[in-house]
Amino acid sequence: YVAFRVNQNAASLTKTGAQAPALADTPAETEELVNAIANGKLFAVIWTTTPWTLPANLGISLNETFDYVALQAGGNYYVVAERLAESFAQACKLEVDGRIRLNRGALKALDGQDVFRHPFAERDTRLMFGEHVTADAGTGLVHTAPGHGYEDFVIGTRYGLPILTPVDDGGVFTAEAGEWAGRRVFEANDAIVEKLRSVGALLEAEKLSHSYPHCWRCKNPLIFRATEQWFLRIDHGMLRDRAIGEIDKVRWVPSWSRDRIRNMVATRPDWCLSRQRAWGVPIPALRCIKCRKVLLDDTVLNRAQAVFVEQGSDAWYHRPVADFAAGLRCGCGSNAFTKEEDVLDVWFDSGCSHEAVLGVRKLSWPADAYCEGVDQTRGWFQVSLITATAALGAAPYKAVVTHGLALDELGRKMSKSLGNFEYASEVVDRIGADVFRLVFASIDYSSDMNVGPNLFTAVAEAYRKIRNTCRYILGNLNDFEPARDAVEPSAMREFDRFMMARLERLKHEVQRAYENYDFQAAYQAISNFVVIDLSSLFIDVSRDRLYCDGPASFERRSAQTALYIVLDNLIRMLAPLIPFTAEEVYSHMPGRTAESVHLLAMHPPDERWSDSALEEKWSLLLEVRSEALKLLETMRKAGTIGAGLDATVQLGLLDGANSLGTVLSEYREDLKDLLIVSDVELLSGQDAAALKATTNGYEDFQSDGFFAHASAQLPLIVTGRHASGRKCLRCWKYFDDGSESELDARCRQVVEALGR
């Protein structure tokens, strides 16, 4: 706690009688304070944890929203914030004899005046008001050294104070520090405290532990100094307004990120471009040896650019200054210069990457999209916007995709100390690059993401289903040449055309998801299609045609055509998500048209496949299939059948089944394949009603190998029993055609055609 004596020579404070300033609420208290000033007994008290900055003190800051009091103790008067008066007196072990509340208006009238005297330097100290003054600790009065802190610099500049920084680059006091010159700042702390004690300005000193910024690399405490730097003036040429205008032209994903960067640009200070480091891209500026003026003009820049292109930016350090300054002359007449050693902020480098990547390579500018973490809104996204708007008049990107950060499965930040992380390279080695990519496509990347073994395992299983489905399709296209064997769309089996209609819906959904950078939606749509529509439905239902019909039969070629079209579309959709797997699948595709799948675009919409009426009818048939599968599962659990082909199914229509009856009659021949049973019979409405009555209206009924299931969603009752006849050794369907053959009629015909 340091006491700054109020200036006894300040004319505004030393008037007496009727002319005395209204420092307090009553004339008597005001007169008491005026006398204390005249006798050198009134002090402003500051509290600091960095005594080494006191040689640079030029002011004391107050907060105009606080009430201040003068505490009388031991014949002296100490000015502190009223709310901190008790803690101050206790800390300094003062016996308080009285308290005078200071008039806010009178204090404000002293704003900007040299009201105080420095404790040991021969100079006055200015009274100022600033919002940075808090009442969390200390006295409510803040020692202000504009050369040693950002807030101090800002308020000092506002009040026109000089920027006094009596510390050199090595952390040693300069001659401006007076008796402390030549001493390292932290080593001088104790000596400065003793100096304060010797001049009677020290009220109390104590050792305390508190937070203080340290170098992240060497762990040493930092020294804040106001130094000469290069800045980009953000409001020059209305750059800020132009940048905000460009923000509004860009597509931001997610949409809330637009407001985030807009607010940052609207409130950001000027950009400090220079750094004092041993590495980096140099700022090619020259300093006149005579007048110390800094020169940075087109001549110097052009010379530096020509040299850097050939030799790199390190040439600035090993080439003589004459290579950059030849023929130049300073305004003072001198032609002797030295090279400046400041380097550019690395964010300036990254902020210019749009020019290095797109401009230099003569690629399309601006970029279609920038993608980075949410922390780059303040970083790469913003600095790229500023450099591009300043130099080229537009944003360097059409869209910006922002993602969250990866957390562990408990939602904690990953760190070495917690041991809750794994290097991405190790994860890739264990589960593969494509699975790792798919992990992040499977979740909402716009917010922070909880990742770990459980998620990896789940996505790996989904990946295997996709890969195995592609492998199955390739196996069934082994003898298929699209140009030779493909069936025309209009001639394909209707079930195959139904699958093409489903594929067309998937194409629309995935295309829309990719256009919106919604990779999670694309992944979910593709995964659902592969597992439900393709594997569990189409492949399951078509397996009999693919395995048992003639190799070149229409039925098999129609199914193969559908599989080929599905796979050709599917791998193009998968290529952005699992590029290695997509490339591997494409390398085995028949009818390839490009060297790589990544040189192909997604197929555009194909209206030949869009058929809402067909989808509606087959969707109704799939509802019937779902009800039949429930019955077959009951029969399987009861041990009556082993597989669906062991069963014969009856479909009975109940009251209100007019439209359903029409569809079932129309697709009578497709029902066996759709349900994957040996036979399907259609019951009349009368027989179905009687059957339902026989089962006493139960939803599920079984008796002596007879099973019945009444649908809760459809006017339908499904019955099942074990199929009669013999089991075909080739297709496993049961048949009874009076022959002695072990093959049914279809399989006999195929085998005979094969010459076996």
mmCIF file of N, CA, C and O in Angstrom, residues 150 153 227-234 268-275 283:
data_model
loop_
_atom_site.group_PDB
_atom_site.id
_atom_site.type_symbol
_atom_site.label_atom_id
_atom_site.label_comp_id
_atom_site.label_asym_id
_atom_site.label_seq_id
_atom_site.Cartn_x
_atom_site.Cartn_y
_atom_site.Cartn_z
ATOM 1 N N TYR A 150 -1.762 -2.766 -20.633
ATOM 2 C CA TYR A 150 -2.694 -2.366 -21.685
ATOM 3 C C TYR A 150 -3.692 -1.317 -21.192
ATOM 4 O O TYR A 150 -3.875 -0.268 -21.814
ATOM 5 N N PHE A 153 -2.051 1.886 -20.589
ATOM 6 C CA PHE A 153 -1.715 2.545 -21.861
ATOM 7 C C PHE A 153 -2.940 3.241 -22.442
ATOM 8 O O PHE A 153 -2.866 4.387 -22.901
ATOM 9 N N THR A 227 5.849 -0.714 -26.370
ATOM 10 C CA THR A 227 6.940 -0.606 -27.328
ATOM 11 C C THR A 227 6.398 -0.166 -28.681
ATOM 12 O O THR A 227 5.197 -0.260 -28.954
ATOM 13 N N GLU A 228 7.295 0.278 -29.537
ATOM 14 C CA GLU A 228 6.930 0.725 -30.876
ATOM 15 C C GLU A 228 6.548 -0.481 -31.722
ATOM 16 O O GLU A 228 7.318 -1.442 -31.826
ATOM 17 N N GLN A 229 5.376 -0.459 -32.329
ATOM 18 C CA GLN A 229 4.883 -1.592 -33.107
ATOM 19 C C GLN A 229 4.240 -1.098 -34.398
ATOM 20 O O GLN A 229 3.897 0.076 -34.541
ATOM 21 N N TRP A 230 4.072 -2.052 -35.329
ATOM 22 C CA TRP A 230 3.340 -1.787 -36.570
ATOM 23 C C TRP A 230 1.889 -2.227 -36.396
ATOM 24 O O TRP A 230 1.623 -3.280 -35.846
ATOM 25 N N PHE A 231 0.972 -1.417 -36.889
ATOM 26 C CA PHE A 231 -0.455 -1.721 -36.771
ATOM 27 C C PHE A 231 -1.148 -1.620 -38.128
ATOM 28 O O PHE A 231 -0.740 -0.842 -38.987
ATOM 29 N N LEU A 232 -2.175 -2.431 -38.294
ATOM 30 C CA LEU A 232 -3.117 -2.237 -39.382
ATOM 31 C C LEU A 232 -4.312 -1.509 -38.788
ATOM 32 O O LEU A 232 -4.974 -2.030 -37.896
ATOM 33 N N ARG A 233 -4.550 -0.301 -39.270
ATOM 34 C CA ARG A 233 -5.658 0.496 -38.730
ATOM 35 C C ARG A 233 -6.962 -0.047 -39.309
ATOM 36 O O ARG A 233 -7.238 0.082 -40.497
ATOM 37 N N ILE A 234 -7.768 -0.644 -38.463
ATOM 38 C CA ILE A 234 -8.941 -1.379 -38.913
ATOM 39 C C ILE A 234 -10.008 -0.466 -39.502
ATOM 40 O O ILE A 234 -10.856 -0.909 -40.293
ATOM 41 N N ARG A 268 -13.425 -5.112 -32.706
ATOM 42 C CA ARG A 268 -12.001 -5.418 -32.593
ATOM 43 C C ARG A 268 -11.164 -4.138 -32.642
ATOM 44 O O ARG A 268 -11.505 -3.174 -33.326
ATOM 45 N N PRO A 269 -10.026 -4.121 -31.934
ATOM 46 C CA PRO A 269 -9.110 -2.978 -32.004
ATOM 47 C C PRO A 269 -8.257 -3.083 -33.260
ATOM 48 O O PRO A 269 -8.385 -4.025 -34.051
ATOM 49 N N ASP A 270 -7.370 -2.097 -33.446
ATOM 50 C CA ASP A 270 -6.422 -2.171 -34.552
ATOM 51 C C ASP A 270 -5.565 -3.425 -34.402
ATOM 52 O O ASP A 270 -5.323 -3.916 -33.303
ATOM 53 N N TRP A 271 -5.074 -3.924 -35.512
ATOM 54 C CA TRP A 271 -4.334 -5.189 -35.542
ATOM 55 C C TRP A 271 -2.840 -4.898 -35.408
ATOM 56 O O TRP A 271 -2.240 -4.265 -36.271
ATOM 57 N N CYS A 272 -2.237 -5.375 -34.312
ATOM 58 C CA CYS A 272 -0.794 -5.242 -34.129
ATOM 59 C C CYS A 272 -0.110 -6.300 -34.998
ATOM 60 O O CYS A 272 -0.200 -7.489 -34.717
ATOM 61 N N LEU A 273 0.587 -5.848 -36.035
ATOM 62 C CA LEU A 273 1.160 -6.753 -37.019
ATOM 63 C C LEU A 273 2.567 -7.223 -36.674
ATOM 64 O O LEU A 273 3.056 -8.190 -37.256
ATOM 65 N N SER A 274 3.245 -6.527 -35.791
ATOM 66 C CA SER A 274 4.671 -6.808 -35.569
ATOM 67 C C SER A 274 4.899 -7.648 -34.330
ATOM 68 O O SER A 274 4.134 -7.607 -33.362
ATOM 69 N N ARG A 275 5.978 -8.430 -34.377
ATOM 70 C CA ARG A 275 6.416 -9.225 -33.248
ATOM 71 C C ARG A 275 7.936 -9.116 -33.134
ATOM 72 O O ARG A 275 8.631 -8.914 -34.133
ATOM 73 N N ILE A 283 9.392 -7.764 -41.444
ATOM 74 C CA ILE A 283 8.764 -6.569 -42.003
ATOM 75 C C ILE A 283 9.886 -5.766 -42.670
ATOM 76 O O ILE A 283 10.781 -5.266 -41.983
#
